[in-house]
CSV table of C-alpha atoms in Angstrom, one decimal:
chain,number,residue,atom,x,y,z
A,108,MET,CA,189.0,50.7,15.5
A,109,THR,CA,186.2,52.9,16.8
A,110,GLY,CA,184.8,54.2,13.5
A,111,GLY,CA,182.3,51.3,13.3
A,112,VAL,CA,181.2,51.3,16.9
A,113,ASP,CA,177.5,52.3,17.3
A,114,THR,CA,177.8,54.3,20.5
A,115,PRO,CA,174.9,56.3,22.1
A,116,THR,CA,176.6,59.5,21.0
A,117,ALA,CA,176.9,58.2,17.4
A,118,ARG,CA,173.3,57.2,17.3
A,119,MET,CA,172.2,60.6,18.6
A,120,ARG,CA,174.3,62.4,15.9
A,121,LYS,CA,172.7,60.2,13.2
A,122,ALA,CA,169.2,60.9,14.5
A,123,LEU,CA,169.9,64.7,14.6
A,124,HIS,CA,171.3,64.5,11.1
A,125,ARG,CA,168.3,62.6,9.8
A,126,ALA,CA,166.0,65.1,11.5
A,127,ARG,CA,167.8,68.1,9.9
A,128,THR,CA,167.8,66.4,6.6
A,129,GLY,CA,164.1,65.6,6.8
A,130,VAL,CA,163.2,69.1,7.7
A,131,ARG,CA,165.3,70.6,4.9
A,132,LYS,CA,164.0,68.0,2.4
A,133,ALA,CA,160.4,68.7,3.4
A,134,GLY,CA,160.8,72.4,2.9
A,135,VAL,CA,162.6,72.0,-0.5
A,136,ASP,CA,160.0,69.5,-1.7
A,137,TYR,CA,157.1,71.8,-0.8
A,138,PHE,CA,158.5,74.9,-2.5
A,139,ARG,CA,159.2,72.8,-5.6
A,140,GLY,CA,155.6,71.8,-5.8
A,141,GLY,CA,155.4,68.6,-3.8
A,142,GLY,CA,155.5,67.3,-0.2
A,143,SER,CA,153.5,68.5,2.8
A,144,ASP,CA,153.0,72.0,4.2
A,145,ARG,CA,153.2,70.7,7.7
A,146,LEU,CA,156.5,72.5,8.4
A,147,ALA,CA,155.2,75.8,7.2
A,148,LEU,CA,152.0,75.3,9.3
A,149,THR,CA,154.0,74.5,12.4
A,150,LEU,CA,156.2,77.6,12.1
A,151,LEU,CA,153.1,79.9,11.6
A,152,MET,CA,151.2,78.2,14.4
A,153,LEU,CA,154.2,79.0,16.7
A,154,ALA,CA,154.2,82.6,15.4
A,155,VAL,CA,150.6,83.2,16.5
A,156,PRO,CA,151.1,82.7,20.3
A,157,THR,CA,154.4,84.6,20.1
A,158,ILE,CA,152.7,87.6,18.7
A,159,ALA,CA,149.8,87.3,21.2
A,160,PHE,CA,152.4,87.2,24.1
A,161,GLY,CA,154.2,90.2,22.6
A,162,THR,CA,150.9,92.1,22.4
A,163,ILE,CA,150.1,91.4,26.1
A,164,ALA,CA,153.7,91.9,27.4
A,165,GLN,CA,154.7,94.9,25.2
A,166,PRO,CA,151.5,96.6,23.9
A,167,ASP,CA,153.4,99.7,22.9
A,168,TRP,CA,155.5,97.7,20.5
A,169,CYS,CA,153.2,94.9,19.3
A,170,ALA,CA,149.6,95.7,18.3
A,171,PRO,CA,146.8,93.2,18.1
A,172,ALA,CA,146.6,93.8,14.4
A,173,ALA,CA,150.1,92.2,14.0
A,174,LEU,CA,148.3,88.8,13.7
A,175,VAL,CA,147.8,89.7,10.1
A,176,LEU,CA,151.5,88.8,9.5
A,177,PRO,CA,151.2,85.0,9.9
A,178,ILE,CA,147.8,85.1,8.1
A,179,VAL,CA,149.3,86.8,5.1
A,180,ALA,CA,152.2,84.3,5.1
A,181,GLY,CA,149.8,81.5,5.4
A,182,GLY,CA,147.8,82.7,2.5
A,183,LEU,CA,150.9,82.5,0.4
A,184,VAL,CA,152.3,79.1,1.5
A,185,LEU,CA,149.6,77.0,3.1
A,186,ARG,CA,146.9,74.8,1.6
A,187,PRO,CA,143.2,75.8,2.4
A,188,ALA,CA,142.7,73.1,5.0
A,189,SER,CA,145.9,74.1,6.9
A,190,LEU,CA,145.0,77.8,6.5
A,191,LEU,CA,141.7,77.2,8.4
A,192,THR,CA,143.7,75.7,11.3
A,193,LEU,CA,145.9,78.8,11.4
A,194,TYR,CA,142.8,81.0,11.3
A,195,ALA,CA,141.3,79.2,14.3
A,196,ALA,CA,144.6,79.8,16.2
A,197,ALA,CA,144.5,83.5,15.3
A,198,ALA,CA,140.9,83.9,16.4
A,199,THR,CA,141.8,82.2,19.7
A,200,ALA,CA,144.7,84.6,20.2
A,201,LEU,CA,142.4,87.6,19.6
A,202,ILE,CA,140.0,86.3,22.2
A,203,ILE,CA,142.8,85.8,24.7
A,204,GLU,CA,144.2,89.3,24.0
A,205,SER,CA,140.8,90.9,24.5
A,206,ALA,CA,140.3,89.1,27.8
A,207,VAL,CA,143.7,89.9,29.2
A,208,LEU,CA,143.9,93.5,27.9
A,209,GLY,CA,140.4,94.3,28.9
A,210,PRO,CA,137.3,95.3,26.8
A,211,TYR,CA,137.5,98.1,24.3
A,212,THR,CA,136.2,101.5,25.4
A,213,GLU,CA,136.1,104.8,23.7
A,214,GLU,CA,138.0,106.4,26.6
A,215,ASP,CA,140.9,104.0,26.4
A,216,THR,CA,141.8,102.6,23.0
A,217,SER,CA,145.4,101.9,23.6
A,218,ALA,CA,146.5,98.2,23.2
A,219,ARG,CA,142.9,97.0,22.9
A,220,VAL,CA,141.3,94.6,20.5
A,221,THR,CA,139.0,97.1,18.7
A,222,PRO,CA,136.3,96.2,16.2
A,223,GLY,CA,138.5,97.7,13.5
A,224,THR,CA,141.3,95.2,14.4
A,225,ILE,CA,138.9,92.3,14.1
A,226,LEU,CA,137.6,93.6,10.7
A,227,VAL,CA,141.2,94.0,9.4
A,228,VAL,CA,142.3,90.5,10.5
A,229,ALA,CA,139.1,88.9,9.1
A,230,ALA,CA,139.4,90.8,5.7
A,231,VAL,CA,143.1,89.7,5.4
A,232,GLY,CA,142.1,86.2,6.3
A,233,PHE,CA,139.4,86.2,3.6
A,234,PHE,CA,141.7,87.3,0.8
A,235,GLY,CA,144.4,84.9,2.1
A,236,LEU,CA,141.8,82.0,1.7
A,237,LEU,CA,141.0,83.1,-1.8
A,238,ILE,CA,144.7,83.1,-2.7
A,239,ALA,CA,145.2,79.6,-1.1
A,240,GLN,CA,142.2,78.2,-3.1
A,241,PHE,CA,143.6,79.6,-6.3
A,242,ARG,CA,147.0,78.0,-5.6
A,243,SER,CA,145.3,74.7,-4.7
A,244,ARG,CA,143.4,74.7,-8.0
A,245,VAL,CA,146.7,75.4,-9.9
A,246,GLY,CA,148.4,72.7,-7.9
A,247,VAL,CA,151.7,74.5,-7.1
A,248,PRO,CA,153.0,76.7,-4.2
A,249,TRP,CA,153.2,80.4,-4.9
A,250,ARG,CA,157.0,80.6,-5.4
A,251,ARG,CA,157.0,77.6,-7.8
A,252,GLY,CA,154.0,79.1,-9.7
A,253,GLY,CA,156.0,82.2,-10.4
A,254,THR,CA,159.0,80.1,-11.5
A,255,MET,CA,156.7,78.1,-13.9
A,256,LEU,CA,155.4,81.3,-15.5
A,257,PHE,CA,159.0,82.5,-16.0
A,258,ASP,CA,160.0,79.2,-17.5
A,259,LEU,CA,157.0,79.2,-19.9
A,260,ARG,CA,157.9,82.7,-21.0
A,261,GLU,CA,161.5,81.7,-21.7
A,262,ARG,CA,160.3,78.6,-23.6
A,263,ILE,CA,158.2,80.8,-25.9
A,264,ARG,CA,161.2,83.1,-26.4
A,265,VAL,CA,163.6,80.2,-27.2
A,266,GLN,CA,161.1,78.6,-29.6
A,267,SER,CA,160.7,81.9,-31.4
A,268,LYS,CA,164.4,82.3,-31.9
A,269,LEU,CA,165.4,82.3,-35.6
A,270,PRO,CA,168.2,80.0,-36.7
A,271,GLY,CA,171.4,81.4,-38.0
A,272,LEU,CA,171.6,81.9,-41.8
A,273,PRO,CA,174.6,81.6,-44.1
A,274,GLY,CA,176.5,84.6,-45.5
A,275,GLY,CA,174.5,86.8,-47.8
A,276,TRP,CA,171.3,86.6,-45.7
A,277,HIS,CA,170.0,88.7,-42.8
A,278,ARG,CA,167.0,87.8,-40.6
A,279,GLU,CA,165.5,89.4,-37.6
A,280,MET,CA,162.2,89.2,-35.7
A,281,ALA,CA,160.4,91.4,-33.1
A,282,LEU,CA,157.4,90.5,-31.1
A,283,ARG,CA,155.5,92.8,-28.8
A,284,PRO,CA,152.6,91.6,-26.7
A,285,ALA,CA,149.5,93.6,-26.0
A,286,GLY,CA,149.5,96.0,-23.1
A,287,GLY,CA,153.2,95.5,-22.3
A,288,GLN,CA,152.6,92.0,-21.0
A,289,SER,CA,155.2,89.2,-21.1
A,290,PHE,CA,153.0,86.7,-23.0
A,291,SER,CA,151.7,87.0,-26.5
A,292,GLY,CA,149.2,85.3,-28.8
A,293,ASP,CA,151.6,85.8,-31.7
A,294,PHE,CA,154.5,83.4,-32.0
A,295,VAL,CA,157.1,82.2,-34.4
A,296,VAL,CA,158.7,78.7,-34.9
A,297,ALA,CA,161.6,78.2,-37.3
A,298,ALA,CA,164.0,75.6,-38.4
A,299,ARG,CA,166.7,74.8,-41.0
A,300,THR,CA,165.6,71.7,-42.9
A,301,ASN,CA,166.8,69.7,-45.9
A,302,GLY,CA,170.3,69.5,-44.6
A,303,GLY,CA,170.3,73.2,-43.7
A,304,ARG,CA,169.7,74.3,-47.3
A,305,THR,CA,166.1,75.4,-46.5
A,306,LEU,CA,164.7,77.8,-44.0
A,307,GLU,CA,161.2,77.2,-42.8
A,308,VAL,CA,159.4,79.8,-40.7
A,309,VAL,CA,155.9,79.8,-39.4
A,310,LEU,CA,154.3,83.0,-38.0
A,311,THR,CA,151.0,82.4,-36.2
A,312,ASP,CA,148.4,84.7,-34.7
A,313,VAL,CA,146.2,82.9,-32.2
A,314,SER,CA,142.7,84.3,-31.6
A,315,GLY,CA,142.5,86.6,-28.6
A,316,LYS,CA,145.0,89.0,-27.1
A,317,GLY,CA,147.8,88.9,-24.5
A,318,MET,CA,147.3,86.6,-21.6
A,319,ASP,CA,144.0,85.4,-23.0
A,320,ALA,CA,145.7,83.8,-26.0
A,321,ALA,CA,149.1,83.1,-24.3
A,322,SER,CA,148.2,79.6,-23.0
A,323,ARG,CA,146.9,78.5,-26.4
A,324,ALA,CA,149.9,80.1,-28.1
A,325,LEU,CA,152.3,78.1,-25.8
A,326,LEU,CA,150.5,74.8,-26.6
A,327,LEU,CA,150.4,75.5,-30.3
A,328,SER,CA,154.0,76.7,-30.5
A,329,GLY,CA,155.2,73.4,-29.0
A,330,ALA,CA,153.1,71.4,-31.4
A,331,PHE,CA,154.0,73.5,-34.4
A,332,GLY,CA,157.7,73.3,-33.5
A,333,GLY,CA,157.4,69.5,-33.5
A,334,LEU,CA,155.6,69.4,-36.8
A,335,LEU,CA,158.0,71.8,-38.6
A,336,GLY,CA,160.6,69.8,-40.4
A,337,SER,CA,158.9,66.5,-39.7
A,338,LEU,CA,156.5,66.9,-42.6
A,339,PRO,CA,156.9,68.0,-46.2
A,340,PRO,CA,156.1,71.7,-46.5
A,341,HIS,CA,152.8,71.1,-48.1
A,342,GLY,CA,151.7,68.9,-45.2
A,343,PHE,CA,152.4,71.3,-42.4
A,344,LEU,CA,149.3,73.5,-42.4
A,345,PRO,CA,146.9,70.6,-42.9
A,346,ALA,CA,148.5,68.8,-39.9
A,347,ALA,CA,148.4,72.0,-37.9
A,348,ASN,CA,144.7,72.5,-38.8
A,349,GLY,CA,143.9,68.9,-37.7
A,350,TYR,CA,145.7,69.4,-34.4
A,351,LEU,CA,143.8,72.7,-33.7
A,352,LEU,CA,140.4,71.0,-34.5
A,353,ARG,CA,141.2,68.2,-32.0
A,354,GLN,CA,141.6,70.7,-29.2
A,355,ASP,CA,137.9,71.7,-29.5
A,356,TRP,CA,138.4,75.1,-28.0
A,357,ASP,CA,135.5,77.6,-27.8
A,358,GLU,CA,137.8,80.3,-29.4
A,359,GLY,CA,140.2,78.0,-31.2
A,360,PHE,CA,141.0,79.5,-34.6
A,361,ALA,CA,144.3,80.9,-35.6
A,362,THR,CA,145.9,82.5,-38.7
A,363,SER,CA,149.3,81.3,-39.9
A,364,ILE,CA,151.8,81.9,-42.7
A,365,HIS,CA,154.4,79.3,-43.6
A,366,LEU,CA,157.6,80.4,-45.4
A,367,VAL,CA,159.7,77.8,-47.2
A,368,LEU,CA,162.9,79.5,-48.5
A,369,ASP,CA,165.7,77.9,-50.5
A,370,LEU,CA,168.9,79.5,-49.1
A,371,ASP,CA,170.9,78.6,-52.2
A,372,SER,CA,168.7,79.9,-55.0
A,373,GLY,CA,166.4,82.4,-53.1
A,374,ASP,CA,163.3,80.6,-54.3
A,375,PHE,CA,160.5,80.5,-51.8
A,376,GLU,CA,157.0,79.2,-51.3
A,377,LEU,CA,154.4,80.8,-49.0
A,378,PHE,CA,151.5,78.8,-47.5
A,379,SER,CA,148.8,80.8,-45.8
A,380,ALA,CA,145.9,79.9,-43.4
A,381,GLY,CA,143.8,83.1,-43.4
A,382,HIS,CA,146.8,85.2,-42.7
A,383,LEU,CA,147.7,88.6,-44.1
A,384,PRO,CA,149.8,88.6,-47.2
A,385,ALA,CA,153.6,88.9,-47.0
A,386,LEU,CA,155.3,91.9,-48.5
A,387,GLN,CA,158.3,91.6,-50.9
A,388,LEU,CA,160.6,94.6,-51.7
A,389,SER,CA,162.2,94.3,-55.1
A,390,ALA,CA,165.6,95.9,-55.2
A,391,GLY,CA,165.3,96.4,-58.9
A,392,THR,CA,162.1,98.5,-58.8
A,393,GLY,CA,162.1,99.7,-55.2
A,394,LYS,CA,158.5,98.8,-54.8
A,395,TRP,CA,156.7,96.5,-52.3
A,396,GLU,CA,154.6,93.7,-53.7
A,397,GLU,CA,152.0,91.7,-51.8
A,398,LYS,CA,152.5,87.9,-51.9
A,399,SER,CA,149.2,86.3,-51.1
A,400,ALA,CA,148.4,82.6,-50.8
A,401,ASP,CA,145.0,80.9,-50.5
A,402,GLY,CA,143.9,79.0,-47.4
A,403,PRO,CA,141.2,79.2,-44.7
A,404,LEU,CA,141.7,79.9,-41.0
A,405,LEU,CA,143.2,77.1,-38.9
A,406,GLY,CA,140.7,75.3,-36.7
A,407,VAL,CA,137.6,76.1,-38.7
A,408,TYR,CA,136.9,73.0,-40.7
A,409,ASP,CA,138.5,69.7,-41.5
A,410,GLY,CA,140.0,68.8,-44.9
A,411,ALA,CA,141.1,72.4,-45.7
A,412,GLN,CA,143.5,72.9,-48.6
A,413,PHE,CA,146.3,75.4,-48.6
A,414,ASP,CA,147.6,76.5,-52.0
A,415,PRO,CA,151.0,78.2,-52.1
A,416,THR,CA,152.3,81.2,-53.9
A,417,LYS,CA,155.9,81.2,-55.2
A,418,GLY,CA,158.6,83.8,-55.6
A,419,THR,CA,162.3,84.5,-55.6
A,420,LEU,CA,164.4,86.7,-53.4
A,421,ARG,CA,167.2,88.2,-55.4
A,422,PRO,CA,170.2,90.2,-53.9
A,423,GLY,CA,168.8,93.3,-52.2
A,424,ASP,CA,165.3,91.9,-51.9
A,425,VAL,CA,163.4,91.8,-48.6
A,426,LEU,CA,160.5,89.7,-47.5
A,427,MET,CA,158.4,90.9,-44.6
A,428,LEU,CA,155.9,88.8,-42.6
A,429,PHE,CA,153.7,90.4,-39.9
A,430,THR,CA,150.5,90.0,-37.9
A,431,ASP,CA,147.4,92.1,-38.1
A,432,GLY,CA,148.1,94.0,-34.9
A,433,LEU,CA,150.8,95.8,-36.7
A,434,VAL,CA,148.6,97.3,-39.4
A,435,GLU,CA,145.0,97.2,-38.2
A,436,THR,CA,143.4,99.4,-35.6
A,437,ALA,CA,139.8,100.5,-34.8
A,438,ASP,CA,140.3,103.8,-36.7
A,439,ARG,CA,142.5,102.4,-39.5
A,440,ASP,CA,141.9,99.6,-42.0
A,441,ILE,CA,144.5,97.1,-43.1
A,442,SER,CA,145.4,98.8,-46.4
A,443,GLU,CA,146.2,102.1,-44.8
A,444,GLY,CA,148.2,100.2,-42.1
A,445,ILE,CA,150.2,98.4,-44.8
A,446,ASP,CA,150.9,101.6,-46.7
A,447,ARG,CA,152.2,103.2,-43.5
A,448,LEU,CA,154.3,100.1,-42.7
A,449,THR,CA,156.0,100.0,-46.1
A,450,GLY,CA,156.5,103.8,-46.0
A,451,GLU,CA,158.4,103.5,-42.8
A,452,ALA,CA,160.3,100.4,-44.0
A,453,ASP,CA,161.7,102.3,-46.9
A,454,ARG,CA,163.8,104.3,-44.4
A,455,TYR,CA,165.8,101.2,-43.7
A,456,VAL,CA,166.7,100.2,-47.2
A,457,ALA,CA,170.1,102.0,-47.1
A,458,SER,CA,171.1,100.3,-43.8
A,459,GLY,CA,170.2,96.8,-45.0
A,460,PHE,CA,167.3,96.6,-42.5
A,461,GLN,CA,169.7,96.2,-39.6
A,462,GLY,CA,167.7,96.5,-36.4
A,463,ALA,CA,164.6,97.5,-38.4
A,464,ALA,CA,162.1,95.0,-37.0
A,465,TRP,CA,161.8,96.5,-33.5
A,466,HIS,CA,161.9,100.1,-34.7
A,467,LEU,CA,159.1,99.5,-37.2
A,468,ILE,CA,156.8,98.2,-34.5
A,469,GLU,CA,157.7,101.2,-32.3
A,470,THR,CA,157.0,103.6,-35.1
A,471,VAL,CA,153.9,102.0,-36.8
A,472,ALA,CA,152.1,100.4,-33.8
A,473,LYS,CA,153.7,101.4,-30.5
A,474,ASP,CA,150.6,102.0,-28.5
A,475,VAL,CA,148.2,99.5,-30.1
A,476,ASN,CA,146.4,97.3,-27.6
A,477,ASP,CA,147.1,94.1,-29.6
A,478,ASP,CA,149.8,91.6,-30.1
A,479,ARG,CA,152.3,92.5,-32.8
A,480,ALA,CA,154.9,90.5,-34.6
A,481,LEU,CA,157.2,91.3,-37.5
A,482,LEU,CA,159.7,89.1,-39.3
A,483,LEU,CA,162.2,90.3,-41.9
A,484,ILE,CA,164.3,88.1,-44.3
A,485,CYS,CA,166.8,90.0,-46.4
A,486,ARG,CA,169.1,88.8,-49.2
A,487,GLN,CA,172.2,90.9,-49.3
């Protein structure tokens, strides 16, 4: 048998395979956030003399300013120390090009290293270094950093997804960040507890707007999602308040409203931490009623108490939870915003509020530069 014979040819094939595997693994590890940038640096260092040779050999096709291409690529994929090595190679290439092509003169500017060329390459290098320093501080390569942001956005979206409800109930939620961004300081966590007989929903408005509040909202949504269902309803907001206090943020307060709904009887409790009141539509009277509960802001002081308010959703009733961005603007106070919201909501009574949450935000607060969230629970 020859399969086990270690011939020179076999050893060469194994060595080539290990080399290819090592290069591929190094590249994959780097773009996943680990490993070395040696491979990327090597490729870009080879690109610099290639461009310089092209500028000298074919000046009509390759301009000296083409050196910005590896510099831009280096700013995206190299670490700051490696980037400085690339810059040294690019500067050397410019010096060689200038020596070979001749000095710059006003009479003959073709294929010459002009002062403008040097300024462009230097400016691109400066901004590339800023980008590399930012990536180094974050600790991930540029491609992986974008993937992480996408993953974070999806996690917020999944955590905000409302669980399915039994027949006779309808629920929907809409959330719109400030300025059309992908991240919001408003978030929802929800769960079916007590063997699925109880729906618990927490709507929270973190201080700040958009991206400024998004990082805190992500952290809090994960923590609140872990607390929800792990504690009795009356213990949730005190635990959330203690968690927020331990973060010791400069701008660390939040408002929150916690709904505990019995899906068999329709009885509910509302716990509030400085949040706007909920609105309940009574099918019997056709009027909206504010459901307010007492409680301070989250993250202000320890030992806060949160006293609930109780109610019942009967067939045809609707309960609406929302954040202040939906009803408050610089030229409109909250009471006027609530009147406008309930007036628009009356249009959806006949349709059972199907698809109403998003349309209400579009109608009432489409262009407001604040995070907006709206939650509807309907008993049919």
